[in-house]
Amino acid sequence: MFGRKKGGSETKANIYELLESNYHTIVKKWIDKVYDSYPEDGAKFLRNKKDPFANPVGFRITRGIEGLVKELITEEPSEGVEEFLDSILRVRAVQDFVPGDAVAFIFELKKVIREVLAKQLRDNIRLMEELLDVETKIDRLALLAFDIYMGCREKLFQLKVEEIKKRPFLQLEGVSCPSAALSLRQMKTLREQLNLVGSRRDSEQQGH
Amino acid sequence: MAAKTPKPQELLQIDHRPPREWWMDRKVVFKPGTWCYAGRPENVKALDLPFPREWSPDEEDWKLPDNWKEIVLETFRDRLHKFRSLKVFMDICVRCGACADKCHYFIGSGDPKNMPVLRAELLRSIYRGEFTKAGQILGRLAGGRKLTYDVIKEWFYYFFQCTECRRCSVFCPYGIDTAEITMIARELLLEIGININWIMGPVANSFRTGNHMGLLPHTFKDNIEFLCEDIYDITGIKIEPTFNRKGAEILFITPSADVFAEPGIYTCMGYLLLFHYLDLDYTWSTYASEGGNFGLFTSHEMMKRLNAKMYAEAKRLGVKWILGGECGHMWRVIHQYMNTLNGPADFLEVPVSPITGTRFEHAKATKMIHILEFISDLIYHDKLNLDPSRNDHLVVTHHDSCNPVRAMGFIQEPRHVIKSVCNNFYEMPENTIYAETFCCGSGAGLNTDEFMEMRMRGGLPRANAVDYVHKKYGVNRMTAICAIDRAVLPTLMNYWVPGVSISGVCELVGNALVMPGEKPRDIDLRQEPLVRPTAEMPSEDESDV
Amino acid sequence: MSRVIFPLIVVLVLIAIPILGVKVAGLHLLFGVVIPYVAFAIFILGFIWRVIYWAQSPVPFRIPTTAGQQRSLPWFKQSRWDNPFTTGEVIVRMALEVLCFRSLFRNKRIDFRQLPDGTPILRYSPTKWLWAFALLFHWSFLIILIRHIRLATVPIPGPIEFLDHLDAIFEIGLPQLYLTDLTILAGLLFLLCRRLFIPQLRYISLPADYFPLFLIISIVCSGMLMRYFLRTDIVGVKELVMGLVSFHPHAPVKDIGTIFFVHIFLVSCLFAYFPFSKLMHMGGVFLSPTRNLANNSRYKRHINPWNYPVKTHPYEEYEEEFREFMKQAGIPVEKE
Ligand code: HEM
Ligand code: SF4
Ligand code: SF4
């Protein structure tokens, strides 16, 4: 109860060693939180206690989360990070999230770590300082995640435009420019789908 | 569900596993990217379909006729009388769940109502609640519910999230075919003026101009001639196809997308080269210029209305038999419906290959054969001079399109041809090919851009399988014998597995076919260089699985 | 939750009815003769009615689900049982379907593996649990049903006697334990647990899915109680059953044992419920157009009895609209 036994030796370990020894718990808790971010009738429904991987969505999430935690506990993360983030965010980009919610799961990791290491962190200033270092990394991860998420959304948008461009009626009706062919209605919906907060891109599109 | 997705924080504060509402209690929320635009009134009017009007699924009021409920129930009753399939499927499902995780939309989205069994229950619950005594008295306890406005919205949402791919039917112990249920549900909705423009548009076009693309006769011809010019540039061969020519031996019909849209046009160039090589006595038709049939996604009646052109044109031109291009739902209609709907085709003759003399006995009533059956026969009899190394720049896998496989059994024909025209062929993992193939996620008239998010979700299982062979064998080309596939898979690949391009099988044939009198070829039909295989070819050889 | 509780309560009530009826009210004749007759009549008539109801609707199109290679050119090996072309092949397909649950055998699970080098992959691997237990349950049910003929025949026909011996082959206990009693229970409990504990299944399940399971479990349990624990007067039972099947019913012997009345009442309920429920899959499976049709629609024309003429866009109208374009483009026209 009061940090007998292993507690003494573990507090000597640095934060990365602690994270490593708690790797599985962290992964599991973090995956749980990712699932929690899904609406009731979304991918959450696929969560199955015994086998959280039983679907490609879960597969990508698991692959991504495991990879990210591994990257985090090695002190020098590699480019692998992007691949793992991509694994998760490419899925979230086609699910019903607003951008903030889509990447919010990254910050959950902070909470998970603090929960898992609560005992060791208590009264240990050195660890706390090291933790701040880790959390800075997580913040950077979040920024990167946002970039990747936006990259996916832009890709989707670009794919839509490409398909619209390919539509034969454009040629038939003598319209060569996709944005001109889009009725206002479609334009409105596309914009909603883009979930863009700012209007920068919109004005670019219309100026086309 | 609330209109807004709950934030993770909110979920954490409250108990994050609330008792789940049951599906009958859930109302549909129309989120962007998961539904298609409503049919334009001019298209609906052009087809004499009921209740043309401006409306939109994301608005509260769908402007339904006052007696929508009676119409739906009346139509439902009528279809029960007309289709034993519907009646039996309404009664015998045991909800064993074998089909549940077989639908690509469920796998990709996790939305429980995308389980085929629940998709069907949406209709079944009304059947029980409105037509059976137990359901009328016991209501929910007997699994019944009443038909309400919300139910209609739910139907729209989920029956236009089914690609009628029939994968569920393969696994059901009674063969319950949710595609059939979806087809009929869409008919019920059609009767009260609910339809989508991505289907209504092509159907209206097809009705008037003969093809989905709305190509007028001269444009259709121009396009093919344009392709012939490209062929001339690439091979030095001059091809002059004929149009609406009376007395030709064969009428050739393919989806108009092959004539017009990338990458289908390369497949079309393959057809043109082949026919020229064989000096085939055939003609194109601008009137029956569409192989595909979006009527299949509208109603049985509309399918018949559009399909009628094929036999009518064959009769007018006096051809002996019909040859069909590569397309999925087109072949579902030809194989399972055409002769029943618009036959008997007693003015035609049993297809006989003029080159090999083979009589295509299995098509002796419908009198139409698939181009790959035709080519497979040529290859078997060694009538084609093929140089498969001209496809060495490609590492190929094959996507079995849903309809040819699960409504026809068209499995080995494409493989025979592919393996004869290219050297690097790898199958995707077992259980994602043949009869268990995964849908592209965009079939049944759902290949529109406003449905993009849902398409990407539904295409994920397919993409996963491609990703596997892409990484393992360096696959960079996937063939698909379906015009919808050729339209949507490039997008899907672009999102999930960049680096894999899509083509029809006949494009590869066109690349490999050594034409007499051609100039040395250093580019393929896409005018891309024929690069020889690179050194780092994967060593494992499991191509013949 | 009420989707589970409600059918459970109904079954409990059904169990209570004969106990009260026989023990308290002494209605032996009603429970021993009248109700079984009525139930059986409902079953037979209901079954026939339902099959006729289905058969009244035609099969307008030939829509088999083809799960293998079609018959086309001789150098392709046709998957005869998955893609039948002839009636004979259809019969085999149906037989495999009905006797072996072939489609269920195809069941796949989505599966997550790691390659030796640690890269995770996803695959769809076969899962046979549902198939195995479904088969176990159904075959046990069938054998048990056939075994019951023993009660209605004198002398007992050889094959039935043989089956009986086979079923009790382990010769455990006295009276000897039937294997099928265990296997049917195993099957039923598995099917029930699936429904209760797999979230997807619980979500799709209706009261009408739990009810037959509870009912059949109760029937099995009451049967087993009767045989192994609360002994009943077998001779009395046989007399009663013989009377029933020979249409010379006589009132049951009074001390036959209440448990017997519970058993026969539950069976009566099952019979009476059968034609109006999903249990009719037994008949429906034979009528399913995606399974019972040959895939030969290009070979032989399938007739749709209600095929009606529709409005088409004939060539003449087409040419009328586009004639000028066609002429300019050099496309032949009918009328110059
Ligand atoms: C031709 C005869 C029959 C065939 C081919 C057949 C086939 C099947 C199949 C394939 C299933 C799905 C798998 C499963 O959930 O167990 C099933 C379920 C079921 N069958 Fe049958 N069956 C037949 C007759 C019967 C009969 C006579 C009964 C008994 C009254 C019965 C009772 C059930 C029940 C209760 C289920 C649902 C099990 C569950 O809740 O999961 N079946 N049947
Ligand atoms: S597999 Fe067939 S019987 Fe089982 S739940 Fe699905 S549709 Fe119903
Ligand atoms: S037909 Fe295809 S898309 Fe429709 S429910 Fe079945 S598996 Fe899903």
PDB file of N, CA and C in Angstrom, chain A residues 33 36-37 39-47 49 56-57 60 90-91 93-96 101 108 111 152-153 155-156 159-160 163-164 167-168 172 185-186 189 193, chain B residues 1 5 7-8 11-12 16-17 20 26 31-33 37 56 106-112 115 198 213-214 260 449-450 452-453 455-457 464 491 494-496:
ATOM      1  N   LYS A  33      -8.608   4.684 -24.108  1.00  0.00           N
ATOM      2  CA  LYS A  33      -9.031   6.080 -24.223  1.00  0.00           C
ATOM      3  C   LYS A  33      -9.347   6.437 -25.676  1.00  0.00           C
ATOM      4  N   ASP A  36     -12.644   5.318 -26.328  1.00  0.00           N
ATOM      5  CA  ASP A  36     -13.634   6.161 -25.661  1.00  0.00           C
ATOM      6  C   ASP A  36     -13.985   7.391 -26.475  1.00  0.00           C
ATOM      7  N   SER A  37     -13.071   7.800 -27.337  1.00  0.00           N
ATOM      8  CA  SER A  37     -13.341   9.011 -28.106  1.00  0.00           C
ATOM      9  C   SER A  37     -14.331   8.751 -29.233  1.00  0.00           C
ATOM     10  N   PRO A  39     -17.960   7.749 -30.887  1.00  0.00           N
ATOM     11  CA  PRO A  39     -19.369   7.776 -30.503  1.00  0.00           C
ATOM     12  C   PRO A  39     -19.885   6.347 -30.345  1.00  0.00           C
ATOM     13  N   GLU A  40     -20.973   6.254 -29.623  1.00  0.00           N
ATOM     14  CA  GLU A  40     -21.548   4.950 -29.312  1.00  0.00           C
ATOM     15  C   GLU A  40     -21.732   4.028 -30.513  1.00  0.00           C
ATOM     16  N   ASP A  41     -22.217   4.607 -31.608  1.00  0.00           N
ATOM     17  CA  ASP A  41     -22.491   3.710 -32.724  1.00  0.00           C
ATOM     18  C   ASP A  41     -21.367   3.763 -33.750  1.00  0.00           C
ATOM     19  N   GLY A  42     -20.216   4.240 -33.341  1.00  0.00           N
ATOM     20  CA  GLY A  42     -19.081   4.242 -34.253  1.00  0.00           C
ATOM     21  C   GLY A  42     -18.193   3.053 -33.975  1.00  0.00           C
ATOM     22  N   ALA A  43     -16.910   3.255 -34.212  1.00  0.00           N
ATOM     23  CA  ALA A  43     -15.981   2.137 -34.094  1.00  0.00           C
ATOM     24  C   ALA A  43     -15.945   1.580 -32.677  1.00  0.00           C
ATOM     25  N   LYS A  44     -16.409   2.366 -31.730  1.00  0.00           N
ATOM     26  CA  LYS A  44     -16.412   1.914 -30.359  1.00  0.00           C
ATOM     27  C   LYS A  44     -17.162   0.590 -30.218  1.00  0.00           C
ATOM     28  N   PHE A  45     -18.150   0.488 -31.062  1.00  0.00           N
ATOM     29  CA  PHE A  45     -18.961  -0.715 -31.008  1.00  0.00           C
ATOM     30  C   PHE A  45     -18.119  -1.960 -31.234  1.00  0.00           C
ATOM     31  N   LEU A  46     -17.022  -1.761 -31.937  1.00  0.00           N
ATOM     32  CA  LEU A  46     -16.189  -2.917 -32.260  1.00  0.00           C
ATOM     33  C   LEU A  46     -15.288  -3.313 -31.096  1.00  0.00           C
ATOM     34  N   ARG A  47     -15.275  -2.490 -30.085  1.00  0.00           N
ATOM     35  CA  ARG A  47     -14.397  -2.841 -28.971  1.00  0.00           C
ATOM     36  C   ARG A  47     -14.891  -4.122 -28.320  1.00  0.00           C
ATOM     37  N   LYS A  49     -13.740  -6.758 -25.367  1.00  0.00           N
ATOM     38  CA  LYS A  49     -12.804  -6.884 -24.253  1.00  0.00           C
ATOM     39  C   LYS A  49     -11.628  -7.798 -24.567  1.00  0.00           C
ATOM     40  N   PRO A  56     -10.045  -3.957 -39.003  1.00  0.00           N
ATOM     41  CA  PRO A  56      -8.961  -3.147 -39.536  1.00  0.00           C
ATOM     42  C   PRO A  56      -8.816  -1.810 -38.825  1.00  0.00           C
ATOM     43  N   VAL A  57      -9.937  -1.259 -38.390  1.00  0.00           N
ATOM     44  CA  VAL A  57      -9.853   0.014 -37.694  1.00  0.00           C
ATOM     45  C   VAL A  57      -9.074  -0.173 -36.401  1.00  0.00           C
ATOM     46  N   ARG A  60      -5.404  -0.769 -37.078  1.00  0.00           N
ATOM     47  CA  ARG A  60      -4.582   0.412 -37.339  1.00  0.00           C
ATOM     48  C   ARG A  60      -4.344   1.199 -36.057  1.00  0.00           C
ATOM     49  N   ARG A  90      -5.155   8.488 -40.419  1.00  0.00           N
ATOM     50  CA  ARG A  90      -5.758   8.277 -41.735  1.00  0.00           C
ATOM     51  C   ARG A  90      -7.167   7.691 -41.564  1.00  0.00           C
ATOM     52  N   VAL A  91      -7.330   6.892 -40.524  1.00  0.00           N
ATOM     53  CA  VAL A  91      -8.668   6.379 -40.244  1.00  0.00           C
ATOM     54  C   VAL A  91      -9.559   7.470 -39.670  1.00  0.00           C
ATOM     55  N   ALA A  93      -9.459  10.502 -40.058  1.00  0.00           N
ATOM     56  CA  ALA A  93      -9.794  11.550 -41.019  1.00  0.00           C
ATOM     57  C   ALA A  93     -11.046  11.215 -41.824  1.00  0.00           C
ATOM     58  N   VAL A  94     -11.412   9.935 -41.905  1.00  0.00           N
ATOM     59  CA  VAL A  94     -12.647   9.615 -42.619  1.00  0.00           C
ATOM     60  C   VAL A  94     -13.773   9.282 -41.648  1.00  0.00           C
ATOM     61  N   GLN A  95     -13.540   9.518 -40.364  1.00  0.00           N
ATOM     62  CA  GLN A  95     -14.619   9.299 -39.408  1.00  0.00           C
ATOM     63  C   GLN A  95     -15.158  10.645 -38.957  1.00  0.00           C
ATOM     64  N   ASP A  96     -16.237  10.596 -38.212  1.00  0.00           N
ATOM     65  CA  ASP A  96     -16.908  11.867 -37.923  1.00  0.00           C
ATOM     66  C   ASP A  96     -16.263  12.631 -36.776  1.00  0.00           C
ATOM     67  N   ASP A 101     -11.013  17.076 -31.980  1.00  0.00           N
ATOM     68  CA  ASP A 101     -11.301  15.768 -31.390  1.00  0.00           C
ATOM     69  C   ASP A 101     -10.479  14.662 -32.033  1.00  0.00           C
ATOM     70  N   GLU A 108      -4.337  12.420 -24.291  1.00  0.00           N
ATOM     71  CA  GLU A 108      -4.752  11.426 -23.299  1.00  0.00           C
ATOM     72  C   GLU A 108      -3.542  10.656 -22.774  1.00  0.00           C
ATOM     73  N   LYS A 111      -2.284  11.899 -19.535  1.00  0.00           N
ATOM     74  CA  LYS A 111      -3.099  11.456 -18.416  1.00  0.00           C
ATOM     75  C   LYS A 111      -2.781  10.006 -18.067  1.00  0.00           C
ATOM     76  N   CYS A 152      -4.334  14.388 -44.419  1.00  0.00           N
ATOM     77  CA  CYS A 152      -5.320  13.404 -44.874  1.00  0.00           C
ATOM     78  C   CYS A 152      -6.578  14.099 -45.359  1.00  0.00           C
ATOM     79  N   ARG A 153      -7.022  15.087 -44.602  1.00  0.00           N
ATOM     80  CA  ARG A 153      -8.245  15.781 -45.007  1.00  0.00           C
ATOM     81  C   ARG A 153      -8.037  16.481 -46.342  1.00  0.00           C
ATOM     82  N   LYS A 155      -6.008  15.616 -48.610  1.00  0.00           N
ATOM     83  CA  LYS A 155      -5.958  14.569 -49.622  1.00  0.00           C
ATOM     84  C   LYS A 155      -7.381  14.201 -50.036  1.00  0.00           C
ATOM     85  N   LEU A 156      -8.242  14.029 -49.033  1.00  0.00           N
ATOM     86  CA  LEU A 156      -9.629  13.675 -49.339  1.00  0.00           C
ATOM     87  C   LEU A 156     -10.267  14.727 -50.235  1.00  0.00           C
ATOM     88  N   LEU A 159      -8.969  14.524 -53.634  1.00  0.00           N
ATOM     89  CA  LEU A 159      -9.528  13.389 -54.363  1.00  0.00           C
ATOM     90  C   LEU A 159     -10.931  13.708 -54.858  1.00  0.00           C
ATOM     91  N   LYS A 160     -11.674  14.426 -54.010  1.00  0.00           N
ATOM     92  CA  LYS A 160     -13.020  14.802 -54.436  1.00  0.00           C
ATOM     93  C   LYS A 160     -12.953  15.688 -55.664  1.00  0.00           C
ATOM     94  N   GLU A 163     -12.142  13.788 -58.725  1.00  0.00           N
ATOM     95  CA  GLU A 163     -13.269  13.026 -59.265  1.00  0.00           C
ATOM     96  C   GLU A 163     -14.241  13.950 -59.982  1.00  0.00           C
ATOM     97  N   ILE A 164     -14.457  15.100 -59.378  1.00  0.00           N
ATOM     98  CA  ILE A 164     -15.394  16.024 -60.002  1.00  0.00           C
ATOM     99  C   ILE A 164     -14.850  16.489 -61.353  1.00  0.00           C
ATOM    100  N   ARG A 167     -15.532  14.175 -64.109  1.00  0.00           N
ATOM    101  CA  ARG A 167     -16.912  13.943 -64.517  1.00  0.00           C
ATOM    102  C   ARG A 167     -17.150  14.418 -65.929  1.00  0.00           C
ATOM    103  N   PRO A 168     -17.742  13.577 -66.728  1.00  0.00           N
ATOM    104  CA  PRO A 168     -17.888  13.924 -68.133  1.00  0.00           C
ATOM    105  C   PRO A 168     -18.776  15.125 -68.360  1.00  0.00           C
ATOM    106  N   LEU A 172     -19.073  18.161 -71.274  1.00  0.00           N
ATOM    107  CA  LEU A 172     -20.254  18.318 -72.107  1.00  0.00           C
ATOM    108  C   LEU A 172     -20.859  19.694 -71.960  1.00  0.00           C
ATOM    109  N   ARG A 185     -24.721  24.833 -53.424  1.00  0.00           N
ATOM    110  CA  ARG A 185     -25.049  23.804 -52.431  1.00  0.00           C
ATOM    111  C   ARG A 185     -23.875  22.889 -52.163  1.00  0.00           C
ATOM    112  N   GLN A 186     -23.364  22.356 -53.255  1.00  0.00           N
ATOM    113  CA  GLN A 186     -22.278  21.407 -53.104  1.00  0.00           C
ATOM    114  C   GLN A 186     -21.085  22.080 -52.448  1.00  0.00           C
ATOM    115  N   THR A 189     -21.541  22.212 -48.740  1.00  0.00           N
ATOM    116  CA  THR A 189     -21.326  20.943 -48.070  1.00  0.00           C
ATOM    117  C   THR A 189     -19.852  20.565 -48.058  1.00  0.00           C
ATOM    118  N   GLN A 193     -17.529  19.704 -44.928  1.00  0.00           N
ATOM    119  CA  GLN A 193     -16.774  18.462 -44.826  1.00  0.00           C
ATOM    120  C   GLN A 193     -15.311  18.747 -44.553  1.00  0.00           C
TER     121      GLN A 193
ATOM    122  N   MET B   1     -27.739   9.515 -30.902  1.00  0.00           N
ATOM    123  CA  MET B   1     -26.506  10.265 -30.690  1.00  0.00           C
ATOM    124  C   MET B   1     -26.758  11.750 -30.769  1.00  0.00           C
ATOM    125  N   THR B   5     -20.279  15.243 -31.605  1.00  0.00           N
ATOM    126  CA  THR B   5     -19.551  14.133 -31.032  1.00  0.00           C
ATOM    127  C   THR B   5     -19.083  14.521 -29.636  1.00  0.00           C
ATOM    128  N   LYS B   7     -16.855  15.014 -26.504  1.00  0.00           N
ATOM    129  CA  LYS B   7     -15.408  15.104 -26.377  1.00  0.00           C
ATOM    130  C   LYS B   7     -14.915  14.005 -25.452  1.00  0.00           C
ATOM    131  N   PRO B   8     -13.694  13.550 -25.690  1.00  0.00           N
ATOM    132  CA  PRO B   8     -13.154  12.501 -24.817  1.00  0.00           C
ATOM    133  C   PRO B   8     -13.228  12.919 -23.360  1.00  0.00           C
ATOM    134  N   LEU B  11     -16.514  12.330 -21.980  1.00  0.00           N
ATOM    135  CA  LEU B  11     -16.751  10.916 -21.788  1.00  0.00           C
ATOM    136  C   LEU B  11     -16.049  10.409 -20.534  1.00  0.00           C
ATOM    137  N   LEU B  12     -14.929  11.025 -20.243  1.00  0.00           N
ATOM    138  CA  LEU B  12     -14.187  10.548 -19.085  1.00  0.00           C
ATOM    139  C   LEU B  12     -14.844  10.991 -17.793  1.00  0.00           C
ATOM    140  N   HIS B  16     -17.962   6.372 -18.645  1.00  0.00           N
ATOM    141  CA  HIS B  16     -17.804   6.312 -20.085  1.00  0.00           C
ATOM    142  C   HIS B  16     -18.320   5.037 -20.728  1.00  0.00           C
ATOM    143  N   ARG B  17     -18.989   4.233 -19.984  1.00  0.00           N
ATOM    144  CA  ARG B  17     -19.680   3.147 -20.668  1.00  0.00           C
ATOM    145  C   ARG B  17     -21.157   3.102 -20.306  1.00  0.00           C
ATOM    146  N   ARG B  20     -26.040   0.981 -23.355  1.00  0.00           N
ATOM    147  CA  ARG B  20     -26.194   1.323 -24.763  1.00  0.00           C
ATOM    148  C   ARG B  20     -27.665   1.285 -25.158  1.00  0.00           C
ATOM    149  N   ARG B  26     -32.365   4.398 -31.722  1.00  0.00           N
ATOM    150  CA  ARG B  26     -31.410   5.361 -32.272  1.00  0.00           C
ATOM    151  C   ARG B  26     -31.924   6.029 -33.526  1.00  0.00           C
ATOM    152  N   LYS B  31     -24.535  12.892 -41.137  1.00  0.00           N
ATOM    153  CA  LYS B  31     -23.226  13.537 -41.049  1.00  0.00           C
ATOM    154  C   LYS B  31     -22.647  13.659 -42.450  1.00  0.00           C
ATOM    155  N   PRO B  32     -21.899  14.721 -42.684  1.00  0.00           N
ATOM    156  CA  PRO B  32     -21.347  14.899 -44.031  1.00  0.00           C
ATOM    157  C   PRO B  32     -20.464  13.714 -44.421  1.00  0.00           C
ATOM    158  N   GLY B  33     -20.524  13.381 -45.684  1.00  0.00           N
ATOM    159  CA  GLY B  33     -19.651  12.320 -46.175  1.00  0.00           C
ATOM    160  C   GLY B  33     -20.263  10.942 -46.074  1.00  0.00           C
ATOM    161  N   TYR B  37     -26.477  13.137 -52.340  1.00  0.00           N
ATOM    162  CA  TYR B  37     -27.450  14.173 -52.652  1.00  0.00           C
ATOM    163  C   TYR B  37     -28.717  13.586 -53.269  1.00  0.00           C
ATOM    164  N   SER B  56     -33.524  17.784 -49.623  1.00  0.00           N
ATOM    165  CA  SER B  56     -32.197  17.359 -49.223  1.00  0.00           C
ATOM    166  C   SER B  56     -32.265  16.528 -47.946  1.00  0.00           C
ATOM    167  N   PHE B 106     -19.523  -2.324 -42.357  1.00  0.00           N
ATOM    168  CA  PHE B 106     -19.457  -2.535 -40.918  1.00  0.00           C
ATOM    169  C   PHE B 106     -18.007  -2.614 -40.460  1.00  0.00           C
ATOM    170  N   ILE B 107     -17.211  -3.366 -41.210  1.00  0.00           N
ATOM    171  CA  ILE B 107     -15.818  -3.509 -40.811  1.00  0.00           C
ATOM    172  C   ILE B 107     -15.132  -2.142 -40.774  1.00  0.00           C
ATOM    173  N   GLY B 108     -15.439  -1.336 -41.762  1.00  0.00           N
ATOM    174  CA  GLY B 108     -14.754  -0.054 -41.858  1.00  0.00           C
ATOM    175  C   GLY B 108     -15.330   1.036 -40.981  1.00  0.00           C
ATOM    176  N   SER B 109     -16.598   0.916 -40.594  1.00  0.00           N
ATOM    177  CA  SER B 109     -17.197   2.012 -39.841  1.00  0.00           C
ATOM    178  C   SER B 109     -17.577   1.623 -38.431  1.00  0.00           C
ATOM    179  N   GLY B 110     -17.850   0.368 -38.197  1.00  0.00           N
ATOM    180  CA  GLY B 110     -18.257  -0.055 -36.859  1.00  0.00           C
ATOM    181  C   GLY B 110     -19.691   0.301 -36.527  1.00  0.00           C
ATOM    182  N   ASP B 111     -20.369   0.969 -37.432  1.00  0.00           N
ATOM    183  CA  ASP B 111     -21.762   1.314 -37.177  1.00  0.00           C
ATOM    184  C   ASP B 111     -22.604   0.037 -37.188  1.00  0.00           C
ATOM    185  N   PRO B 112     -23.207  -0.314 -36.038  1.00  0.00           N
ATOM    186  CA  PRO B 112     -23.883  -1.612 -35.968  1.00  0.00           C
ATOM    187  C   PRO B 112     -24.972  -1.797 -37.020  1.00  0.00           C
ATOM    188  N   MET B 115     -24.266  -3.808 -40.073  1.00  0.00           N
ATOM    189  CA  MET B 115     -24.229  -5.264 -40.126  1.00  0.00           C
ATOM    190  C   MET B 115     -25.370  -5.685 -41.037  1.00  0.00           C
ATOM    191  N   TRP B 198     -26.875  10.696 -57.860  1.00  0.00           N
ATOM    192  CA  TRP B 198     -25.796   9.978 -58.516  1.00  0.00           C
ATOM    193  C   TRP B 198     -26.329   8.741 -59.247  1.00  0.00           C
ATOM    194  N   MET B 213     -23.031   8.444 -69.247  1.00  0.00           N
ATOM    195  CA  MET B 213     -22.242   9.654 -69.318  1.00  0.00           C
ATOM    196  C   MET B 213     -22.994  10.763 -70.045  1.00  0.00           C
ATOM    197  N   GLY B 214     -24.061  10.393 -70.709  1.00  0.00           N
ATOM    198  CA  GLY B 214     -24.797  11.396 -71.469  1.00  0.00           C
ATOM    199  C   GLY B 214     -24.080  11.801 -72.751  1.00  0.00           C
ATOM    200  N   PHE B 260     -14.844   6.897 -72.147  1.00  0.00           N
ATOM    201  CA  PHE B 260     -14.653   8.278 -71.784  1.00  0.00           C
ATOM    202  C   PHE B 260     -13.660   8.551 -70.662  1.00  0.00           C
ATOM    203  N   ASP B 449     -18.665  11.799 -55.054  1.00  0.00           N
ATOM    204  CA  ASP B 449     -17.678  12.420 -54.178  1.00  0.00           C
ATOM    205  C   ASP B 449     -18.243  12.853 -52.834  1.00  0.00           C
ATOM    206  N   GLU B 450     -19.541  13.190 -52.784  1.00  0.00           N
ATOM    207  CA  GLU B 450     -20.060  13.638 -51.481  1.00  0.00           C
ATOM    208  C   GLU B 450     -20.153  12.489 -50.487  1.00  0.00           C
ATOM    209  N   MET B 452     -17.638  10.518 -49.948  1.00  0.00           N
ATOM    210  CA  MET B 452     -16.229  10.118 -49.882  1.00  0.00           C
ATOM    211  C   MET B 452     -15.808   9.454 -48.575  1.00  0.00           C
ATOM    212  N   GLU B 453     -16.189  10.034 -47.443  1.00  0.00           N
ATOM    213  CA  GLU B 453     -15.731   9.468 -46.175  1.00  0.00           C
ATOM    214  C   GLU B 453     -16.205   8.029 -46.025  1.00  0.00           C
ATOM    215  N   ARG B 455     -17.076   6.031 -48.358  1.00  0.00           N
ATOM    216  CA  ARG B 455     -16.405   5.177 -49.345  1.00  0.00           C
ATOM    217  C   ARG B 455     -15.036   4.745 -48.850  1.00  0.00           C
ATOM    218  N   MET B 456     -14.340   5.685 -48.227  1.00  0.00           N
ATOM    219  CA  MET B 456     -13.011   5.331 -47.730  1.00  0.00           C
ATOM    220  C   MET B 456     -13.103   4.319 -46.588  1.00  0.00           C
ATOM    221  N   ARG B 457     -14.158   4.467 -45.764  1.00  0.00           N
ATOM    222  CA  ARG B 457     -14.335   3.481 -44.691  1.00  0.00           C
ATOM    223  C   ARG B 457     -14.648   2.120 -45.278  1.00  0.00           C
ATOM    224  N   ASN B 464      -6.681  -2.739 -47.282  1.00  0.00           N
ATOM    225  CA  ASN B 464      -5.785  -3.486 -46.404  1.00  0.00           C
ATOM    226  C   ASN B 464      -5.156  -4.656 -47.109  1.00  0.00           C
ATOM    227  N   THR B 491      -9.079   6.299 -56.567  1.00  0.00           N
ATOM    228  CA  THR B 491      -9.241   7.198 -55.425  1.00  0.00           C
ATOM    229  C   THR B 491      -8.936   6.459 -54.124  1.00  0.00           C
ATOM    230  N   ASN B 494      -5.287   5.815 -53.840  1.00  0.00           N
ATOM    231  CA  ASN B 494      -4.604   7.062 -53.600  1.00  0.00           C
ATOM    232  C   ASN B 494      -4.639   7.435 -52.120  1.00  0.00           C
ATOM    233  N   TYR B 495      -5.752   7.125 -51.481  1.00  0.00           N
ATOM    234  CA  TYR B 495      -5.860   7.472 -50.064  1.00  0.00           C
ATOM    235  C   TYR B 495      -5.154   6.466 -49.160  1.00  0.00           C
ATOM    236  N   TRP B 496      -5.431   5.191 -49.375  1.00  0.00           N
ATOM    237  CA  TRP B 496      -4.915   4.190 -48.430  1.00  0.00           C
ATOM    238  C   TRP B 496      -3.575   3.588 -48.860  1.00  0.00           C
TER     239      TRP B 496
END
